[in-house]
Amino acid sequence: MPAKRNQKRRRRQIRAQNELIRWCKRKGSPCQHGDSRAVKTMRRSTPYPCLPEDIWHHIHSLMPMRDAARAACLSRTFLQSWRSHPNLILNKDTIGLNASACGGNFSRKVDHIMRNHSGIGVKIFRLEYLGVVGFDASRYLDSWLQVVVKPGIEELTLVLCKTKREYNFPCSLLSDGIQNSIRYLRLHWCVLRPTAELGPLQSLTSLRLRSVSIRGEELQCLLSNSPALEQLRISSCTEIVCLKIPCSLQKLSNLTVIGCDSLKVLENKAPNLSSFFVSGCSNLTILENKTPNLSSFFCRGVGAKLSLGETLKMKKLGMGRANAVHYARAELPSIMPNLETLNIRSGPEVQQRRMEHESVFAKSLGLRQIPENRHDSLKTLKISGFCSAKSLVELTCYILKNVVSLESLTLDTIYGDCRCYLKTSPFCNHIEEGILMEAPRELSAIRRYIEKIVPTTVNCSGALQ
């Protein structure tokens, strides 16, 4: 048995050695020029005499995780630097597990790495259980974080799995001397309970929380202690009922809120917010922006009344909600004169199966005229789920007549993103009979009212082609 173990160890060393030599060749080291003496030196686990040790440590820190680990099997110098490797990116790929690996094997390998790491000099720590079957690392996590979360760490990513007992992230770690270094914090599937005792995170620029148990007032406590925050992304955090972004976040430019089912109030006072994305918050009743610098706004699956504040700087607008067509037809011409990109989805309003608005072919007067407003900025228009609804045809005609800057027009007669031909999804949405029955009317509406007024300078796609 000892002989077999030695043979396996020797094979691993040879494999690691060959990987390191190949890596050196890619990077243009002496190996690339056939320097056999350098290779022999490497095999004797002695650094090249012409380079100081700190240079080798730096070279080692630039290697991908797997290459760095293999190099540590060959060289005492690399082994020493491995124990203080600055970038610990731990997932099933870097650990070397196959797709069906279980959580137990993953956790044991990670634990072995963490036990052999000094915890000194860690800049990036990413622990990702994505694609690993079964999660059993709860008993390890506290000790692992104690090793790496120290002054100097810049990025902390903890992507866990759904379990009956959620991991309680120790907020005390955020107060133990890392306030001036942590820049990026990403947490999935855990409990986060920040309190008023939390110190200011002076360098935190990006915060991403997904499926994290955190209440609205706790999140606001965390935000009030993050004055340098630039990006905030909140996904599926179902305990948040009210979220008010404070005006103290002077640098916040990007806000994304997705799938927070309990959220009822969302208010922004961050003065320099430029991009605002809200989707899937079905119970949201108040959505308010109180700052003047918003240039990109998208909302989908949100029934809340919109209050976007001053919109003169708005350049990109996407709406997937009831009454989006009415809003675009009645409100946008006067309040967003600098709009460049408009994407509208309004399934309930113009649904092919049971339209709320009358068809353009109904027995009534002709198209209504919208007060004309010249638009010099709108360049791109896409309407998903286009049909023969009268209001939709009127909106399209209005844009074609008044938007002199228009470059691209897409009338997509199918609602939804799952399209085999676009390769955005492995499957396609089922197209119901009512939608197929509406298709001839859609085409007739386009040919009768729209096709003849499309400028030659506009690139058309979708049903117009």
Tab-separated table of C-alpha atoms in Angstrom:
chain	number	residue	atom	x	y	z
A	1	MET	CA	0.000	0.000	0.000
A	2	PRO	CA	2.732	2.590	0.817
A	3	ALA	CA	4.341	1.846	-2.550
A	4	LYS	CA	1.074	2.522	-4.374
A	5	ARG	CA	0.591	5.777	-2.493
A	6	ASN	CA	4.116	6.863	-3.398
A	7	GLN	CA	3.469	6.033	-7.053
A	8	LYS	CA	0.274	8.099	-7.055
A	9	ARG	CA	2.054	10.987	-5.343
A	10	ARG	CA	4.880	10.815	-7.864
A	11	ARG	CA	2.405	10.800	-10.776
A	12	ARG	CA	0.689	13.890	-9.339
A	13	GLN	CA	4.038	15.647	-9.011
A	14	ILE	CA	4.983	14.827	-12.605
A	15	ARG	CA	1.582	15.994	-13.858
A	16	ALA	CA	1.880	19.227	-11.870
A	17	GLN	CA	5.424	19.714	-13.127
A	18	ASN	CA	4.328	19.321	-16.744
A	19	GLU	CA	1.448	21.757	-16.214
A	20	LEU	CA	3.835	24.326	-14.739
A	21	ILE	CA	6.274	23.945	-17.628
A	22	ARG	CA	3.426	24.439	-20.123
A	23	TRP	CA	2.282	27.513	-18.189
A	24	CYS	CA	5.807	28.925	-18.261
A	25	LYS	CA	5.936	28.385	-22.021
A	26	ARG	CA	2.687	30.296	-22.486
A	27	LYS	CA	4.064	33.192	-20.427
A	28	GLY	CA	7.386	33.316	-22.269
A	29	SER	CA	9.708	32.107	-19.500
A	30	PRO	CA	13.172	30.566	-20.151
A	31	CYS	CA	11.381	27.239	-20.736
A	32	GLN	CA	10.058	28.693	-23.987
A	33	HIS	CA	13.586	29.017	-25.309
A	34	GLY	CA	14.603	25.469	-24.509
A	35	ASP	CA	16.541	26.324	-21.349
A	36	SER	CA	16.907	22.769	-20.033
A	37	ARG	CA	19.020	24.027	-17.123
A	38	ALA	CA	16.073	26.110	-15.936
A	39	VAL	CA	13.784	23.078	-16.143
A	40	LYS	CA	16.264	20.984	-14.155
A	41	THR	CA	16.507	23.749	-11.598
A	42	MET	CA	12.726	23.749	-11.304
A	43	ARG	CA	12.700	19.991	-10.776
A	44	ARG	CA	15.221	20.366	-7.946
A	45	SER	CA	12.643	22.673	-6.288
A	46	THR	CA	15.107	25.551	-6.331
A	47	PRO	CA	14.141	28.979	-7.716
A	48	TYR	CA	15.999	30.435	-10.645
A	49	PRO	CA	19.109	32.086	-9.171
A	50	CYS	CA	18.570	35.264	-11.199
A	51	LEU	CA	15.230	36.169	-9.586
A	52	PRO	CA	14.615	37.145	-5.967
A	53	GLU	CA	12.035	35.240	-3.953
A	54	ASP	CA	9.459	38.034	-3.887
A	55	ILE	CA	9.414	38.044	-7.704
A	56	TRP	CA	8.604	34.329	-7.698
A	57	HIS	CA	5.868	34.947	-5.155
A	58	HIS	CA	4.406	37.569	-7.472
A	59	ILE	CA	4.583	35.215	-10.481
A	60	HIS	CA	2.870	32.541	-8.420
A	61	SER	CA	0.103	34.946	-7.419
A	62	LEU	CA	-0.674	35.591	-11.113
A	63	MET	CA	-1.240	31.914	-11.905
A	64	PRO	CA	-4.768	30.468	-12.060
A	65	MET	CA	-5.734	28.551	-8.926
A	66	ARG	CA	-5.163	25.052	-10.308
A	67	ASP	CA	-1.810	25.952	-11.855
A	68	ALA	CA	-0.706	27.631	-8.644
A	69	ALA	CA	-1.617	24.556	-6.600
A	70	ARG	CA	0.287	22.256	-8.962
A	71	ALA	CA	3.313	24.526	-8.926
A	72	ALA	CA	3.325	24.319	-5.132
A	73	CYS	CA	3.847	20.559	-5.445
A	74	LEU	CA	7.168	21.178	-7.228
A	75	SER	CA	8.888	24.039	-5.508
A	76	ARG	CA	9.508	24.927	-1.882
A	77	THR	CA	9.387	28.565	-2.909
A	78	PHE	CA	5.999	28.100	-4.562
A	79	LEU	CA	4.801	25.989	-1.636
A	80	GLN	CA	5.667	28.809	0.720
A	81	SER	CA	3.889	31.384	-1.441
A	82	TRP	CA	0.903	29.031	-1.836
A	83	ARG	CA	0.331	29.323	1.895
A	84	SER	CA	-0.189	33.049	1.399
A	85	HIS	CA	-1.747	32.980	-2.083
A	86	PRO	CA	-3.751	36.233	-2.478
A	87	ASN	CA	-6.565	34.936	-4.699
A	88	LEU	CA	-8.576	32.007	-3.348
A	89	ILE	CA	-11.226	31.195	-5.965
A	90	LEU	CA	-12.851	27.957	-4.867
A	91	ASN	CA	-15.464	26.280	-7.060
A	92	LYS	CA	-15.909	22.844	-8.611
A	93	ASP	CA	-13.779	23.815	-11.622
A	94	THR	CA	-10.788	25.179	-9.722
A	95	ILE	CA	-10.981	22.363	-7.175
A	96	GLY	CA	-11.029	19.808	-10.001
A	97	LEU	CA	-14.348	18.053	-9.369
A	98	ASN	CA	-16.654	16.651	-12.029
A	99	ALA	CA	-20.198	17.826	-12.649
A	100	SER	CA	-21.776	15.239	-10.335
A	101	ALA	CA	-19.452	15.893	-7.390
A	102	CYS	CA	-21.118	15.919	-3.993
A	103	GLY	CA	-20.831	18.694	-1.446
A	104	GLY	CA	-18.929	16.518	1.009
A	105	ASN	CA	-15.970	16.001	-1.313
A	106	PHE	CA	-15.943	19.673	-2.232
A	107	SER	CA	-15.998	20.795	1.402
A	108	ARG	CA	-13.214	18.430	2.432
A	109	LYS	CA	-10.947	19.660	-0.367
A	110	VAL	CA	-11.653	23.287	0.471
A	111	ASP	CA	-11.037	22.592	4.150
A	112	HIS	CA	-7.660	21.043	3.321
A	113	ILE	CA	-6.700	24.189	1.367
A	114	MET	CA	-7.856	26.496	4.135
A	115	ARG	CA	-6.005	24.571	6.851
A	116	ASN	CA	-2.779	24.988	4.904
A	117	HIS	CA	-3.264	28.682	4.211
A	118	SER	CA	-1.745	31.226	6.554
A	119	GLY	CA	-4.539	33.739	5.979
A	120	ILE	CA	-1.925	36.401	5.245
A	121	GLY	CA	-2.281	38.615	2.183
A	122	VAL	CA	-5.655	37.367	0.875
A	123	LYS	CA	-7.139	39.908	-1.557
A	124	ILE	CA	-9.916	37.833	-3.136
A	125	PHE	CA	-11.929	35.025	-1.550
A	126	ARG	CA	-14.645	33.388	-3.648
A	127	LEU	CA	-16.441	30.301	-2.398
A	128	GLU	CA	-19.028	29.066	-4.901
A	129	TYR	CA	-21.149	25.962	-4.379
A	130	LEU	CA	-22.842	26.367	-7.768
A	131	GLY	CA	-23.099	23.013	-9.536
A	132	VAL	CA	-22.141	21.041	-6.430
A	133	VAL	CA	-24.709	18.444	-5.333
A	134	GLY	CA	-25.469	18.783	-1.635
A	135	PHE	CA	-24.225	21.421	0.769
A	136	ASP	CA	-22.634	20.424	4.061
A	137	ALA	CA	-20.119	23.184	4.767
A	138	SER	CA	-22.015	24.990	7.530
A	139	ARG	CA	-19.709	23.635	10.204
A	140	TYR	CA	-16.650	24.800	8.251
A	141	LEU	CA	-17.679	28.278	7.146
A	142	ASP	CA	-16.945	30.192	10.339
A	143	SER	CA	-13.404	28.827	10.542
A	144	TRP	CA	-12.745	29.445	6.832
A	145	LEU	CA	-13.904	33.050	7.065
A	146	GLN	CA	-11.821	33.605	10.186
A	147	VAL	CA	-8.767	32.594	8.149
A	148	VAL	CA	-9.285	34.902	5.160
A	149	VAL	CA	-11.384	37.881	6.279
A	150	LYS	CA	-8.625	40.094	7.579
A	151	PRO	CA	-7.403	43.649	6.911
A	152	GLY	CA	-6.412	43.926	3.256
A	153	ILE	CA	-9.134	41.707	1.752
A	154	GLU	CA	-10.836	43.430	-1.186
A	155	GLU	CA	-13.396	40.932	-2.495
A	156	LEU	CA	-15.574	38.484	-0.565
A	157	THR	CA	-17.974	36.175	-2.429
A	158	LEU	CA	-20.007	33.513	-0.645
A	159	VAL	CA	-22.363	31.620	-2.976
A	160	LEU	CA	-24.067	28.922	-0.927
A	161	CYS	CA	-27.027	26.618	-1.617
A	162	LYS	CA	-30.557	26.490	-0.264
A	163	THR	CA	-30.714	24.424	2.923
A	164	LYS	CA	-33.209	23.884	5.733
A	165	ARG	CA	-30.926	25.736	8.104
A	166	GLU	CA	-29.496	28.915	6.611
A	167	TYR	CA	-25.968	29.960	7.397
A	168	ASN	CA	-25.818	33.027	9.646
A	169	PHE	CA	-23.135	35.283	8.218
A	170	PRO	CA	-21.100	36.786	11.087
A	171	CYS	CA	-21.430	40.566	10.651
A	172	SER	CA	-18.700	41.031	13.232
A	173	LEU	CA	-16.238	40.086	10.483
A	174	LEU	CA	-17.168	43.278	8.639
A	175	SER	CA	-16.101	45.318	11.650
A	176	ASP	CA	-12.812	43.597	12.378
A	177	GLY	CA	-10.453	45.914	10.560
A	178	ILE	CA	-11.606	45.344	6.966
A	179	GLN	CA	-13.677	48.539	6.676
A	180	ASN	CA	-10.965	50.295	4.709
A	181	SER	CA	-10.177	47.449	2.302
A	182	ILE	CA	-13.346	45.509	1.360
A	183	ARG	CA	-14.571	46.706	-2.054
A	184	TYR	CA	-16.869	43.924	-3.262
A	185	LEU	CA	-19.315	41.864	-1.189
A	186	ARG	CA	-21.525	39.165	-2.716
A	187	LEU	CA	-23.674	36.818	-0.616
A	188	HIS	CA	-26.116	34.064	-1.677
A	189	TRP	CA	-28.406	31.969	0.532
A	190	CYS	CA	-27.518	33.095	4.022
A	191	VAL	CA	-28.775	35.249	6.892
A	192	LEU	CA	-27.391	38.776	7.227
A	193	ARG	CA	-28.325	40.832	10.301
A	194	PRO	CA	-26.275	44.064	10.367
A	195	THR	CA	-26.829	46.298	13.391
A	196	ALA	CA	-26.159	49.902	14.324
A	197	GLU	CA	-22.806	48.820	15.774
A	198	LEU	CA	-21.535	48.008	12.277
A	199	GLY	CA	-18.627	50.289	11.438
A	200	PRO	CA	-18.424	52.259	8.182
A	201	LEU	CA	-17.293	50.272	5.139
A	202	GLN	CA	-15.378	53.133	3.593
A	203	SER	CA	-14.191	51.285	0.460
A	204	LEU	CA	-17.224	49.121	-0.390
A	205	THR	CA	-18.213	49.934	-3.990
A	206	SER	CA	-20.308	46.890	-4.970
A	207	LEU	CA	-22.900	44.984	-2.917
A	208	ARG	CA	-24.811	41.978	-4.306
A	209	LEU	CA	-27.327	40.050	-2.209
A	210	ARG	CA	-29.349	37.108	-3.522
A	211	SER	CA	-31.783	34.981	-1.503
A	212	VAL	CA	-30.405	36.581	1.642
A	213	SER	CA	-32.544	36.846	4.774
A	214	ILE	CA	-32.281	40.534	5.586
A	215	ARG	CA	-34.975	43.027	6.572
A	216	GLY	CA	-35.404	46.446	5.032
A	217	GLU	CA	-34.197	48.372	8.074
A	218	GLU	CA	-31.147	46.098	8.336
A	219	LEU	CA	-30.268	46.689	4.691
A	220	GLN	CA	-30.655	50.435	5.166
A	221	CYS	CA	-28.298	50.208	8.153
A	222	LEU	CA	-25.745	48.522	5.904
A	223	LEU	CA	-26.264	51.097	3.143
A	224	SER	CA	-25.883	54.037	5.498
A	225	ASN	CA	-22.461	52.649	6.435
A	226	SER	CA	-21.336	52.285	2.796
A	227	PRO	CA	-20.676	55.851	1.564
A	228	ALA	CA	-18.549	54.737	-1.423
A	229	LEU	CA	-21.164	52.323	-2.829
A	230	GLU	CA	-21.503	52.494	-6.630
A	231	GLN	CA	-23.473	49.349	-7.490
A	232	LEU	CA	-26.300	47.683	-5.539
A	233	ARG	CA	-28.064	44.497	-6.665
A	234	ILE	CA	-30.799	42.883	-4.555
A	235	SER	CA	-32.384	39.618	-5.779
A	236	SER	CA	-35.031	37.382	-4.169
A	237	CYS	CA	-34.628	38.890	-0.704
A	238	THR	CA	-38.162	38.172	0.457
A	239	GLU	CA	-37.999	39.791	3.915
A	240	ILE	CA	-37.637	43.318	2.529
A	241	VAL	CA	-40.939	45.229	2.599
A	242	CYS	CA	-39.685	48.796	2.325
A	243	LEU	CA	-36.419	49.916	0.738
A	244	LYS	CA	-35.403	53.564	0.753
A	245	ILE	CA	-32.049	54.408	-0.805
A	246	PRO	CA	-30.595	57.324	1.201
A	247	CYS	CA	-29.250	60.547	-0.279
A	248	SER	CA	-25.935	59.881	1.501
A	249	LEU	CA	-25.016	57.395	-1.264
A	250	GLN	CA	-23.499	60.100	-3.442
A	251	LYS	CA	-21.615	57.646	-5.685
A	252	LEU	CA	-24.394	55.102	-6.294
A	253	SER	CA	-24.916	54.887	-10.062
A	254	ASN	CA	-26.501	51.462	-10.610
A	255	LEU	CA	-29.478	49.979	-8.722
A	256	THR	CA	-31.038	46.588	-9.542
A	257	VAL	CA	-33.935	45.010	-7.630
A	258	ILE	CA	-35.263	41.626	-8.830
A	259	GLY	CA	-37.820	39.164	-7.463
A	260	CYS	CA	-38.329	40.691	-4.017
A	261	ASP	CA	-41.898	39.447	-3.600
A	262	SER	CA	-42.642	41.198	-0.292
A	263	LEU	CA	-41.367	44.598	-1.396
A	264	LYS	CA	-44.102	47.256	-1.363
A	265	VAL	CA	-42.192	50.539	-1.302
A	266	LEU	CA	-39.056	51.357	-3.304
A	267	GLU	CA	-37.734	54.878	-3.104
A	268	ASN	CA	-34.472	56.330	-4.362
A	269	LYS	CA	-32.819	59.522	-3.141
A	270	ALA	CA	-29.257	58.742	-4.277
A	271	PRO	CA	-28.540	61.914	-6.280
A	272	ASN	CA	-26.300	60.446	-8.988
A	273	LEU	CA	-28.182	57.245	-9.793
A	274	SER	CA	-28.080	56.791	-13.570
A	275	SER	CA	-29.331	53.203	-14.081
A	276	PHE	CA	-32.429	51.793	-12.346
A	277	PHE	CA	-33.680	48.225	-13.031
A	278	VAL	CA	-36.733	46.706	-11.302
A	279	SER	CA	-38.248	43.331	-12.207
A	280	GLY	CA	-40.569	40.736	-10.721
A	281	CYS	CA	-41.576	42.643	-7.573
A	282	SER	CA	-45.255	41.789	-7.933
A	283	ASN	CA	-46.470	43.456	-4.711
A	284	LEU	CA	-44.713	46.764	-5.266
A	285	THR	CA	-47.191	49.652	-4.922
A	286	ILE	CA	-44.883	52.684	-4.730
A	287	LEU	CA	-41.864	53.130	-7.007
A	288	GLU	CA	-40.375	56.584	-6.731
A	289	ASN	CA	-37.202	58.245	-7.955
A	290	LYS	CA	-36.448	61.660	-6.482
A	291	THR	CA	-33.222	62.501	-8.293
A	292	PRO	CA	-32.614	64.225	-11.663
A	293	ASN	CA	-29.757	62.221	-13.188
A	294	LEU	CA	-31.529	59.007	-14.211
A	295	SER	CA	-30.562	58.069	-17.781
A	296	SER	CA	-31.652	54.404	-17.941
A	297	PHE	CA	-34.792	52.887	-16.422
A	298	PHE	CA	-36.340	49.442	-16.874
A	299	CYS	CA	-39.278	47.880	-15.058
A	300	ARG	CA	-41.017	44.572	-15.729
A	301	GLY	CA	-43.695	42.683	-13.828
A	302	VAL	CA	-44.320	45.686	-11.596
A	303	GLY	CA	-47.803	47.106	-11.076
A	304	ALA	CA	-46.738	50.095	-8.983
A	305	LYS	CA	-47.544	53.642	-9.943
A	306	LEU	CA	-44.398	55.189	-11.386
A	307	SER	CA	-42.943	58.453	-10.187
A	308	LEU	CA	-39.647	58.931	-11.997
A	309	GLY	CA	-39.057	62.558	-11.087
A	310	GLU	CA	-37.221	64.736	-13.564
A	311	THR	CA	-36.588	62.729	-16.741
A	312	LEU	CA	-34.891	65.193	-19.078
A	313	LYS	CA	-31.692	63.098	-19.026
A	314	MET	CA	-33.477	59.793	-19.719
A	315	LYS	CA	-31.909	58.019	-22.716
A	316	LYS	CA	-32.988	54.382	-22.302
A	317	LEU	CA	-36.431	53.249	-21.188
A	318	GLY	CA	-37.786	49.711	-20.973
A	319	MET	CA	-41.273	48.904	-19.732
A	320	GLY	CA	-42.913	45.499	-19.388
A	321	ARG	CA	-46.142	46.193	-17.528
A	322	ALA	CA	-49.832	46.894	-17.926
A	323	ASN	CA	-50.678	50.201	-19.643
A	324	ALA	CA	-47.124	50.619	-20.978
A	325	VAL	CA	-48.474	51.479	-24.425
A	326	HIS	CA	-50.849	54.091	-23.028
A	327	TYR	CA	-48.040	55.568	-20.922
A	328	ALA	CA	-45.677	55.711	-23.899
A	329	ARG	CA	-48.339	57.292	-26.120
A	330	ALA	CA	-49.695	59.825	-23.628
A	331	GLU	CA	-46.738	60.733	-21.400
A	332	LEU	CA	-43.388	60.121	-23.086
A	333	PRO	CA	-43.597	62.679	-25.905
A	334	SER	CA	-43.521	65.583	-23.453
A	335	ILE	CA	-41.505	64.302	-20.459
A	336	MET	CA	-38.577	62.482	-22.124
A	337	PRO	CA	-37.394	64.577	-25.079
A	338	ASN	CA	-33.870	63.091	-25.038
A	339	LEU	CA	-34.914	59.431	-25.099
A	340	GLU	CA	-32.753	57.310	-27.443
A	341	THR	CA	-33.931	53.723	-26.814
A	342	LEU	CA	-37.488	52.594	-26.054
A	343	ASN	CA	-38.505	48.971	-25.360
A	344	ILE	CA	-42.190	48.326	-24.630
A	345	ARG	CA	-43.923	45.155	-23.455
A	346	SER	CA	-47.569	45.254	-22.442
A	347	GLY	CA	-49.019	41.758	-22.527
A	348	PRO	CA	-52.359	42.400	-20.768
A	349	GLU	CA	-52.957	45.604	-22.726
A	350	VAL	CA	-52.401	44.285	-26.248
A	351	GLN	CA	-52.489	40.535	-25.733
A	352	GLN	CA	-53.241	38.746	-28.970
A	353	ARG	CA	-55.682	36.332	-27.296
A	354	ARG	CA	-57.899	38.871	-25.500
A	355	MET	CA	-56.972	42.497	-26.108
A	356	GLU	CA	-58.194	45.076	-23.607
A	357	HIS	CA	-58.037	47.769	-26.302
A	358	GLU	CA	-60.033	47.650	-29.525
A	359	SER	CA	-58.458	46.444	-32.727
A	360	VAL	CA	-57.534	48.897	-35.446
A	361	PHE	CA	-59.971	46.970	-37.674
A	362	ALA	CA	-62.963	47.502	-35.372
A	363	LYS	CA	-65.932	49.477	-36.708
A	364	SER	CA	-64.985	52.911	-35.440
A	365	LEU	CA	-63.395	56.118	-36.603
A	366	GLY	CA	-59.842	56.118	-37.969
A	367	LEU	CA	-56.628	56.529	-36.024
A	368	ARG	CA	-56.625	59.174	-33.320
A	369	GLN	CA	-54.057	61.928	-33.635
A	370	ILE	CA	-51.538	62.497	-30.847
A	371	PRO	CA	-50.326	66.097	-30.368
A	372	GLU	CA	-47.090	66.342	-32.302
A	373	ASN	CA	-43.772	66.773	-30.493
A	374	ARG	CA	-40.543	66.663	-32.461
A	375	HIS	CA	-37.994	64.184	-31.070
A	376	ASP	CA	-34.355	64.516	-32.044
A	377	SER	CA	-32.816	61.801	-29.844
A	378	LEU	CA	-34.796	58.536	-30.070
A	379	LYS	CA	-32.759	56.084	-32.146
A	380	THR	CA	-34.083	52.621	-31.308
A	381	LEU	CA	-37.635	51.339	-30.785
A	382	LYS	CA	-38.651	47.759	-30.032
A	383	ILE	CA	-42.221	46.640	-29.334
A	384	SER	CA	-42.580	43.050	-28.102
A	385	GLY	CA	-45.946	41.355	-28.597
A	386	PHE	CA	-47.012	43.703	-31.383
A	387	CYS	CA	-50.593	43.185	-32.511
A	388	SER	CA	-53.444	45.055	-34.187
A	389	ALA	CA	-54.447	46.978	-31.033
A	390	LYS	CA	-55.463	50.472	-32.117
A	391	SER	CA	-53.408	52.279	-29.459
A	392	LEU	CA	-50.292	50.332	-30.432
A	393	VAL	CA	-50.643	51.157	-34.121
A	394	GLU	CA	-51.245	54.817	-33.216
A	395	LEU	CA	-48.104	54.911	-31.072
A	396	THR	CA	-45.987	53.347	-33.825
A	397	CYS	CA	-47.283	55.806	-36.427
A	398	TYR	CA	-46.699	58.737	-34.089
A	399	ILE	CA	-43.064	57.733	-33.556
A	400	LEU	CA	-42.398	57.240	-37.265
A	401	LYS	CA	-43.817	60.673	-38.087
A	402	ASN	CA	-42.191	62.663	-35.298
A	403	VAL	CA	-38.889	60.983	-34.453
A	404	VAL	CA	-36.450	62.292	-37.036
A	405	SER	CA	-33.479	60.530	-35.412
A	406	LEU	CA	-34.929	56.984	-35.538
A	407	GLU	CA	-32.452	54.407	-36.847
A	408	SER	CA	-33.948	51.042	-35.860
A	409	LEU	CA	-37.534	49.757	-35.525
A	410	THR	CA	-38.457	46.244	-34.373
A	411	LEU	CA	-42.066	45.033	-34.228
A	412	ASP	CA	-41.907	41.630	-32.545
A	413	THR	CA	-45.243	39.829	-32.824
A	414	ILE	CA	-44.349	37.219	-30.194
A	415	TYR	CA	-44.177	38.129	-26.519
A	416	GLY	CA	-41.354	36.602	-24.471
A	417	ASP	CA	-37.638	35.887	-24.706
A	418	CYS	CA	-37.533	32.125	-25.325
A	419	ARG	CA	-36.644	31.788	-29.003
A	420	CYS	CA	-34.799	28.816	-30.447
A	421	TYR	CA	-33.456	30.804	-33.412
A	422	LEU	CA	-31.940	33.446	-31.124
A	423	LYS	CA	-30.165	30.739	-29.099
A	424	THR	CA	-31.106	32.593	-25.899
A	425	SER	CA	-32.821	29.526	-24.468
A	426	PRO	CA	-32.704	25.749	-24.975
A	427	PHE	CA	-36.481	25.728	-25.500
A	428	CYS	CA	-39.202	27.822	-27.124
A	429	ASN	CA	-42.411	29.178	-25.662
A	430	HIS	CA	-45.555	27.441	-26.869
A	431	ILE	CA	-47.447	29.667	-29.310
A	432	GLU	CA	-51.160	29.437	-28.600
A	433	GLU	CA	-53.836	29.235	-31.277
A	434	GLY	CA	-55.162	32.730	-30.519
A	435	ILE	CA	-51.765	34.250	-31.260
A	436	LEU	CA	-51.559	32.413	-34.578
A	437	MET	CA	-55.084	33.576	-35.448
A	438	GLU	CA	-54.058	37.192	-34.769
A	439	ALA	CA	-51.015	36.991	-37.076
A	440	PRO	CA	-52.841	37.901	-40.344
A	441	ARG	CA	-54.410	40.967	-38.678
A	442	GLU	CA	-50.993	42.062	-37.368
A	443	LEU	CA	-49.531	41.849	-40.849
A	444	SER	CA	-52.487	43.693	-42.367
A	445	ALA	CA	-52.185	46.496	-39.791
A	446	ILE	CA	-48.493	46.903	-40.569
A	447	ARG	CA	-49.069	46.996	-44.332
A	448	ARG	CA	-52.044	49.374	-44.159
A	449	TYR	CA	-50.846	51.908	-41.596
A	450	ILE	CA	-47.125	51.535	-40.877
A	451	GLU	CA	-45.134	50.225	-43.821
A	452	LYS	CA	-45.871	53.188	-46.073
A	453	ILE	CA	-44.612	55.797	-43.585
A	454	VAL	CA	-41.333	54.091	-42.605
A	455	PRO	CA	-38.433	56.365	-43.665
A	456	THR	CA	-35.824	54.780	-45.896
A	457	THR	CA	-33.169	55.594	-43.280
A	458	VAL	CA	-34.784	53.324	-40.669
A	459	ASN	CA	-33.549	49.746	-40.313
A	460	CYS	CA	-36.598	47.495	-39.836
A	461	SER	CA	-36.763	44.008	-38.350
A	462	GLY	CA	-39.332	41.554	-37.040
A	463	ALA	CA	-42.750	41.507	-38.684
A	464	LEU	CA	-41.805	44.448	-40.920
A	465	GLN	CA	-39.376	42.369	-42.933
